[in-house]
Amino acid sequence: MDLSQHPAVRRSVLGALQEDVGRGDVTTRVALEPGLQGSAVMLAEADCVVAGVFLVSLAYECCDPRLDVEVLVSDGAAVAPGTAVARMRGPVASVLTGERVALNFVQHLSGVATLTRQFVEAVHGTSAAIVDTRKTVPGLRLLEKHAVHLGGGMNHRFGLDDGILIKNTHVALGGGTAAVVARARREAPLGLRVQVECRSRAEVEAALAAGADAVLLDNQTVDEVRALVRLVAGRVPVEVSGGITLESVRGYAETGVDRISVGALTHSAPAVPLHLRVETVA
Amino acid sequence: MDLSQHPAVRRSVLGALQEDVGRGDVTTRVALEPGLQGSAVMLAEADCVVAGVFLVSLAYECCDPRLDVEVLVSDGAAVAPGTAVARMRGPVASVLTGERVALNFVQHLSGVATLTRQFVEAVHGTSAAIVDTRKTVPGLRLLEKHAVHLGGGMNHRFGLDDGILIKNTHVALGGGTAAVVARARREAPLGLRVQVECRSRAEVEAALAAGADAVLLDNQTVDEVRALVRLVAGRVPVEVSGGITLESVRGYAETGVDRISVGALTHSAPAVPLHLRVETVA
Amino acid sequence: MDLSQHPAVRRSVLGALQEDVGRGDVTTRVALEPGLQGSAVMLAEADCVVAGVFLVSLAYECCDPRLDVEVLVSDGAAVAPGTAVARMRGPVASVLTGERVALNFVQHLSGVATLTRQFVEAVHGTSAAIVDTRKTVPGLRLLEKHAVHLGGGMNHRFGLDDGILIKNTHVALGGGTAAVVARARREAPLGLRVQVECRSRAEVEAALAAGADAVLLDNQTVDEVRALVRLVAGRVPVEVSGGITLESVRGYAETGVDRISVGALTHSAPAVPLHLRVETVA
Amino acid sequence: MDLSQHPAVRRSVLGALQEDVGRGDVTTRVALEPGLQGSAVMLAEADCVVAGVFLVSLAYECCDPRLDVEVLVSDGAAVAPGTAVARMRGPVASVLTGERVALNFVQHLSGVATLTRQFVEAVHGTSAAIVDTRKTVPGLRLLEKHAVHLGGGMNHRFGLDDGILIKNTHVALGGGTAAVVARARREAPLGLRVQVECRSRAEVEAALAAGADAVLLDNQTVDEVRALVRLVAGRVPVEVSGGITLESVRGYAETGVDRISVGALTHSAPAVPLHLRVETVA
Amino acid sequence: MDLSQHPAVRRSVLGALQEDVGRGDVTTRVALEPGLQGSAVMLAEADCVVAGVFLVSLAYECCDPRLDVEVLVSDGAAVAPGTAVARMRGPVASVLTGERVALNFVQHLSGVATLTRQFVEAVHGTSAAIVDTRKTVPGLRLLEKHAVHLGGGMNHRFGLDDGILIKNTHVALGGGTAAVVARARREAPLGLRVQVECRSRAEVEAALAAGADAVLLDNQTVDEVRALVRLVAGRVPVEVSGGITLESVRGYAETGVDRISVGALTHSAPAVPLHLRVETVA
Amino acid sequence: MDLSQHPAVRRSVLGALQEDVGRGDVTTRVALEPGLQGSAVMLAEADCVVAGVFLVSLAYECCDPRLDVEVLVSDGAAVAPGTAVARMRGPVASVLTGERVALNFVQHLSGVATLTRQFVEAVHGTSAAIVDTRKTVPGLRLLEKHAVHLGGGMNHRFGLDDGILIKNTHVALGGGTAAVVARARREAPLGLRVQVECRSRAEVEAALAAGADAVLLDNQTVDEVRALVRLVAGRVPVEVSGGITLESVRGYAETGVDRISVGALTHSAPAVPLHLRVETVA
């Protein structure tokens, strides 16, 4: 089941159409002959990594199944301004009615992929992977994680059920690192790894002793991270997080960490500008 | 029916919980005693206009109805870093399980409200209102428009059905300004105004002659706008749009336009940082 | 997105099938060979304006996608008794199973269109348009408004969000006409007109002074309406409403009002009789 | 599970609110202070049988759970003009926002109950019961059948799955009355009776011979019905149908038939006029 | 509307896919090239009555519409181990992703059909039919009743609304057999038969006197049943129920009862083993 | 979010009510006075592990919120025949209407928990844990996995997205064990372990060399398993599967394997008999 078949994605597209089209596109209905046929292209207006172009097909298919949508670039392609990413042929009224929804998906997801690519390039040559978080825009997690992947990032947990991340609060309320990790190994579904958040040498040592599969160093300086990476010494993957920016990311990457997780990839990526141009009308 | 009762908002909150919690919060379940009671606060980490705090109540109510959520600031309040915006009391496990969803809503909507406020302040003292667009994140339009309102902005159309905006394409394909405006007046639902997009003196004159209720000047320079505002001379409201930034907005505002619409308010607002802190456990 | 693609319409059709078919058409299943193929026609039994024929296709497509439905008249056509409005070909069992749902939609919507047409003809030659209201049958508003349009009527608001109608109660509770109209102009979405309900000369004058875009004269006599139309003198459109019947409508129309809104169009239109006839079986 | 808990009814109420309120009641929001409290009554404007008053509670509860709705008459009560059927107390804005939906349900269902009562009274003193059909308004069948019951009518099948009605077409395509009735007895779910539509003496005899539990005489004159009732001689219940009106119903009832089914009860009942009056504001 | 079109069945299939696939089939995505094409067969591993094969098509169609599914046996066929029941052709990744859901439906429903067949064979030569109950697995009733039918059983009520079964409790709380049966005949929808549960000679006589259409003898010994069957003497159908097993069923059947209802058909049928084998890859 | 709040569980309960109650409980409505109040208990009829009692509350709350349900045993308790597991107080009609749905959930889930307990006891004293599979009844996975946990079993993957299980087919189509495991480590979400299915010494060695987190020995004899367990020598957990029964399970457990997965726990557990008894009526 690829993403374009996923029920959550289809609900998202339908929901977006309902919130935009509402009871109908009044302007287009009064302006255009219903039978008018033509074609249009969706164009990027900036350098970007395009993400989510299959949603153009999906949105227009929900809007009017008579429309023929041809996707012109592969999802994840880096394109220059002026590149046509999709072409629509069929009833022009429907092209105009679905335009905003199609654009809203692609401009947001391309924004996520493009920002991810910038982070990935900033750590080029180091051993660090760029990783996403659960700090996503409500309703769009599957799609945003897909965009991160297209931008060259790795996906962390998709939710609270496909990975175990024992944070400080869990340790504090659960009786200590050893006890919580042990319970996780005994009671959690068998397919899940156990990662433990650590903020000090002692916490890292406790996590390793308890049998953690990975550690997360949250809100540490570059120097602190470097020291803790040395302490772990490759026994388990080390991840860092906490307000890391395009400016600071390389410093962290050079400490030898395995992964750097960045909430901004999904919660603060600016939209990529795109627009639609009607080409021919017959 | 206020927003917290609106079916689209409730679906959005439920959908966000489903995508984050999935089949259950494994970590919290293995870490915490199910009966553990306590309280926690949600804290802003930066100066911001808080928006969507009622969604903290709604998200936690869906997550665990035994939780008691107290909203500590009014929606739309400007707060300083460290301000507590909501307090949760009850089963601590549920506080942790719902945390991310609650934060994801508030950080995004507060981002929209905060950016709107910056634009509003940038045009202070002029006659221009800051207005949103339909360039919203799919699924969140109602909430984002609410955040724009809290930030001091005005709401443009919520969708294609609560206002008529005749764009260049409509005019070109529909037989000219006069014909399209006339059909809009004759056939559209009676409660809707007719706005016409114009890119030149001639187009403004055609729109006014056709009986437009408002004009939209898209992608014009400040000087062009100033001239066209003078041409309209207060007969109908004049709106400008097209890539206007915090840097350029004041220039436009001082031309005497009535409204400035800004897509970035909703599609590119960076998230406001917030976090949750468990206070007491009993 | 035309009506046959609209999610609310599709939900309505699916819901009607579920309520009628339930767990299955027992009678047809025991009576007919499953493989039996044939054709059938849907026939009008009275003079009427046919409305909603596309729902025959939609209902049968949900019932059995192997059925081929040919719509034989345009939506909105005036037909004589005995006219075939649609022909179905394919599995006869499915034709029988979906029959009632298809008929129930068309008989109701044709009833609305036919009654609208009668009102429209009753005001022929005057300047008055016949307009619908929000007094619709729950769940069918989009379709009923479509039927009114086919019958030659105009559509008023589709809901509480695509037009502003300030009634007496709003004025009384909101601080007077001037205050309420001013707030509407300042705070409502920008695409909406402001109409004010008036029951006297003073109220009409207040509405005009406040900047209303239209007035609604509710429950006035023909003479009162004539006087108020003269008072308005074409400055804004004037609408009348309140229990207006086929008998009384012409009197109102001749006062010079612009629109006459009639709740009965949608809440009290008698169904048009239609039936289905199996033609051939192979 | 009474009707107010039934998922189909709740979906219907929510759907009606969504179609009317849309993105929000703009007029009320700009007109009224959000905190304004008060009370209002819903009043009948004509003699009628009230039906569906519990939907006033349900609609307002979905609209704003802070509203307190008191139903003042029992469902099915015959009331005089001016009777208050429900009283709402709480936020006045919500009273106004939900008003139309609440009224639309009650005016339609009371129309059905009132028309049913008229038919029931028309056959008073005979042995005939008034029965509904599947000719209902799409989406409202459960509620309309409830209204028929309140008006003193009996309910026929709710759908194609809770009763077997072998029509002429079924007989013709299924190999004759005997074969079809036999298959129905052998293969249909065990709780269902078998009724056979008959249009002649021969068909009635075939149905009785085949073991029908009841017969339906469709589109027969009063004289034909009288003869066939005599033929059946009480062996099974006899039902008549086919365009029977308030004028013609007594004639049929006096033939001795057991039941008279009338599609108009549900598809052509005129709405009962009701309105809402705000009483006090504090 | 056959079962593969029924909304409840489609919801069930979609729900099963969502619970199994979740956010995606991670293993298959990392293991296989997305473009890999091939074919696979679903094979029975035991003698069984196959039921629900159309759900293989339905599940795979929801999973990936590019897959071509060919059903190789008729629903209800008795097959030997090794029989191929369906063949899938297309993207191999999708074949693997949908495999478990398709198998889970067929293994369960074939289990129900196979157990039913065993009961039917156990009473072969008697007048007793094997009948199902409402003791079904939540969410699968329509499908399980279909499987019972395929196994040669008869369907009792599908729910509380398509048949009247007056149990001891109803009699006790409702004022006695005569009163309750009378009310059922007067007030229930007209298409429903009335069955009465009886546990003694007196109760059977009361039921017959009251006009019951059938009786149900619950938790009686074979001897008791034989005596009561003699008492009823064919006036109405007699059904027995209550913990009847493959061992005890023949004894009951030979008493002359008309129907034997068995909850185990649906609530305790062991799954039939089946598996999927990838045949060719290109 | 505990299970009783989980949207999938609530949908399941609502769906079960809809399929059973349909348009209403006709028998109870005609038999009982609507106002009749009383209490009833749900009683186990056999030794069992009770599972899913909270669904009694949930089902009755959906059926009639006025009912008060008291759960009398903890979920997962082992009880003797005659034990009361829940008591309902309130409108007796609603107790009867919701009875079957409540029983159907508890009888099935208690069957799963009871069978799991039997397997767990059969391996008592060994190091082997009993583990479930994805061979569940469609729509009930979350609940069945909960029942397995209550019976003392461990949960394997809940779906295709919360664990990686590389089967023979994945290896064959994906380029060999080493390649597929490497891609899983590089591209899968970071929280997931990698388990590899093995059927020979060579395959186990390949899996370990590739860095598998666990191995699954499918369809091996006890002797084969013993040898492979020795080969693995505790480096990773070893799981066995493939038609293991209550008779054969101890033999496998004594080989030293870590886990034994058993599809029958969920796909073939016979229902536990329970019934409802009305206690008092007032």
Tab-separated table of N, CA and C in Angstrom, chain B residues 47-101:
chain	number	residue	atom	x	y	z
B	47	ASP	N	8.799	34.798	23.498
B	47	ASP	CA	7.738	35.807	23.356
B	47	ASP	C	6.840	35.381	22.213
B	48	CYS	N	5.556	35.384	22.441
B	48	CYS	CA	4.659	34.950	21.362
B	48	CYS	C	3.225	35.351	21.658
B	49	VAL	N	2.402	35.277	20.633
B	49	VAL	CA	0.949	35.365	20.801
B	49	VAL	C	0.449	33.917	20.852
B	50	VAL	N	-0.124	33.534	21.966
B	50	VAL	CA	-0.595	32.151	22.135
B	50	VAL	C	-1.906	31.967	21.381
B	51	ALA	N	-2.010	30.885	20.621
B	51	ALA	CA	-3.260	30.606	19.891
B	51	ALA	C	-3.592	29.123	19.958
B	52	GLY	N	-4.845	28.843	20.165
B	52	GLY	CA	-5.283	27.444	20.146
B	52	GLY	C	-5.192	26.732	21.471
B	53	VAL	N	-5.124	27.488	22.583
B	53	VAL	CA	-5.000	26.800	23.880
B	53	VAL	C	-6.199	25.908	24.194
B	54	PHE	N	-7.357	26.234	23.633
B	54	PHE	CA	-8.512	25.360	23.896
B	54	PHE	C	-8.277	23.960	23.328
B	55	LEU	N	-7.349	23.846	22.396
B	55	LEU	CA	-7.057	22.520	21.833
B	55	LEU	C	-6.289	21.645	22.825
B	56	VAL	N	-5.635	22.261	23.785
B	56	VAL	CA	-5.014	21.464	24.846
B	56	VAL	C	-6.108	20.724	25.609
B	57	SER	N	-7.164	21.439	25.955
B	57	SER	CA	-8.299	20.781	26.627
B	57	SER	C	-8.892	19.696	25.745
B	58	LEU	N	-9.104	20.037	24.500
B	58	LEU	CA	-9.781	19.106	23.610
B	58	LEU	C	-8.936	17.846	23.395
B	59	ALA	N	-7.650	18.030	23.171
B	59	ALA	CA	-6.782	16.877	22.925
B	59	ALA	C	-6.731	15.984	24.167
B	60	TYR	N	-6.599	16.575	25.315
B	60	TYR	CA	-6.489	15.751	26.519
B	60	TYR	C	-7.824	15.093	26.871
B	61	GLU	N	-8.906	15.784	26.575
B	61	GLU	CA	-10.239	15.201	26.822
B	61	GLU	C	-10.443	13.959	25.946
B	62	CYS	N	-9.955	14.001	24.723
B	62	CYS	CA	-10.067	12.826	23.858
B	62	CYS	C	-9.131	11.712	24.320
B	63	CYS	N	-8.025	12.116	24.897
B	63	CYS	CA	-6.992	11.157	25.284
B	63	CYS	C	-7.404	10.436	26.574
B	64	ASP	N	-7.913	11.206	27.524
B	64	ASP	CA	-8.318	10.635	28.817
B	64	ASP	C	-9.268	11.594	29.503
B	65	PRO	N	-10.558	11.280	29.520
B	65	PRO	CA	-11.546	12.231	30.072
B	65	PRO	C	-11.372	12.490	31.577
B	66	ARG	N	-10.546	11.686	32.241
B	66	ARG	CA	-10.340	11.929	33.673
B	66	ARG	C	-9.375	13.075	33.931
B	67	LEU	N	-8.674	13.515	32.911
B	67	LEU	CA	-7.748	14.634	33.080
B	67	LEU	C	-8.518	15.938	33.221
B	68	ASP	N	-7.991	16.795	34.102
B	68	ASP	CA	-8.572	18.120	34.272
B	68	ASP	C	-7.589	19.127	33.696
B	69	VAL	N	-8.031	19.862	32.681
B	69	VAL	CA	-7.143	20.827	32.031
B	69	VAL	C	-7.630	22.237	32.327
B	70	GLU	N	-6.733	23.049	32.843
B	70	GLU	CA	-7.069	24.436	33.138
B	70	GLU	C	-6.260	25.328	32.203
B	71	VAL	N	-6.974	26.100	31.398
B	71	VAL	CA	-6.292	27.007	30.488
B	71	VAL	C	-5.955	28.275	31.261
B	72	LEU	N	-4.689	28.696	31.226
B	72	LEU	CA	-4.225	29.755	32.120
B	72	LEU	C	-4.097	31.116	31.444
B	73	VAL	N	-4.191	31.166	30.144
B	73	VAL	CA	-4.123	32.457	29.437
B	73	VAL	C	-5.277	32.512	28.448
B	74	SER	N	-5.713	33.715	28.099
B	74	SER	CA	-6.764	33.786	27.077
B	74	SER	C	-6.149	33.524	25.717
B	75	ASP	N	-6.946	32.940	24.873
B	75	ASP	CA	-6.500	32.691	23.509
B	75	ASP	C	-6.212	34.041	22.863
B	76	GLY	N	-5.010	34.190	22.356
B	76	GLY	CA	-4.636	35.439	21.738
B	76	GLY	C	-3.770	36.324	22.620
B	77	ALA	N	-3.500	35.881	23.836
B	77	ALA	CA	-2.682	36.680	24.745
B	77	ALA	C	-1.228	36.709	24.260
B	78	ALA	N	-0.571	37.840	24.449
B	78	ALA	CA	0.871	37.925	24.193
B	78	ALA	C	1.568	37.561	25.492
B	79	VAL	N	2.468	36.590	25.436
B	79	VAL	CA	3.105	36.124	26.677
B	79	VAL	C	4.624	36.151	26.537
B	80	ALA	N	5.268	36.144	27.688
B	80	ALA	CA	6.728	36.141	27.735
B	80	ALA	C	7.235	34.715	27.936
B	81	PRO	N	8.502	34.461	27.657
B	81	PRO	CA	9.062	33.127	27.882
B	81	PRO	C	8.853	32.702	29.336
B	82	GLY	N	8.527	31.472	29.537
B	82	GLY	CA	8.323	30.956	30.886
B	82	GLY	C	6.876	31.007	31.348
B	83	THR	N	6.028	31.659	30.574
B	83	THR	CA	4.614	31.737	30.962
B	83	THR	C	3.946	30.369	30.859
B	84	ALA	N	3.207	30.008	31.904
B	84	ALA	CA	2.437	28.761	31.859
B	84	ALA	C	1.129	29.037	31.124
B	85	VAL	N	0.848	28.270	30.091
B	85	VAL	CA	-0.374	28.531	29.316
B	85	VAL	C	-1.506	27.555	29.662
B	86	ALA	N	-1.163	26.402	30.224
B	86	ALA	CA	-2.205	25.454	30.633
B	86	ALA	C	-1.650	24.534	31.711
B	87	ARG	N	-2.554	24.052	32.561
B	87	ARG	CA	-2.134	23.101	33.600
B	87	ARG	C	-3.035	21.868	33.509
B	88	MET	N	-2.408	20.699	33.548
B	88	MET	CA	-3.121	19.419	33.493
B	88	MET	C	-2.997	18.717	34.847
B	89	ARG	N	-4.106	18.154	35.317
B	89	ARG	CA	-4.076	17.391	36.572
B	89	ARG	C	-4.783	16.062	36.340
B	90	GLY	N	-4.211	15.012	36.881
B	90	GLY	CA	-4.841	13.698	36.760
B	90	GLY	C	-3.809	12.627	36.491
B	91	PRO	N	-4.204	11.566	35.786
B	91	PRO	CA	-3.280	10.454	35.539
B	91	PRO	C	-2.052	10.927	34.745
B	92	VAL	N	-0.870	10.775	35.335
B	92	VAL	CA	0.345	11.297	34.700
B	92	VAL	C	0.619	10.587	33.379
B	93	ALA	N	0.329	9.301	33.325
B	93	ALA	CA	0.572	8.571	32.075
B	93	ALA	C	-0.152	9.250	30.920
B	94	SER	N	-1.393	9.655	31.155
B	94	SER	CA	-2.148	10.302	30.082
B	94	SER	C	-1.585	11.678	29.749
B	95	VAL	N	-1.076	12.375	30.750
B	95	VAL	CA	-0.443	13.662	30.476
B	95	VAL	C	0.710	13.470	29.486
B	96	LEU	N	1.501	12.434	29.711
B	96	LEU	CA	2.637	12.204	28.813
B	96	LEU	C	2.188	11.728	27.433
B	97	THR	N	1.158	10.906	27.401
B	97	THR	CA	0.704	10.355	26.121
B	97	THR	C	0.152	11.439	25.197
B	98	GLY	N	-0.561	12.391	25.762
B	98	GLY	CA	-1.181	13.425	24.933
B	98	GLY	C	-0.291	14.633	24.700
B	99	GLU	N	0.849	14.674	25.374
B	99	GLU	CA	1.709	15.862	25.345
B	99	GLU	C	2.047	16.360	23.930
B	100	ARG	N	2.515	15.474	23.098
B	100	ARG	CA	3.038	15.904	21.800
B	100	ARG	C	1.937	16.493	20.914
B	101	VAL	N	0.771	15.854	20.943
B	101	VAL	CA	-0.329	16.358	20.117
B	101	VAL	C	-0.750	17.747	20.580
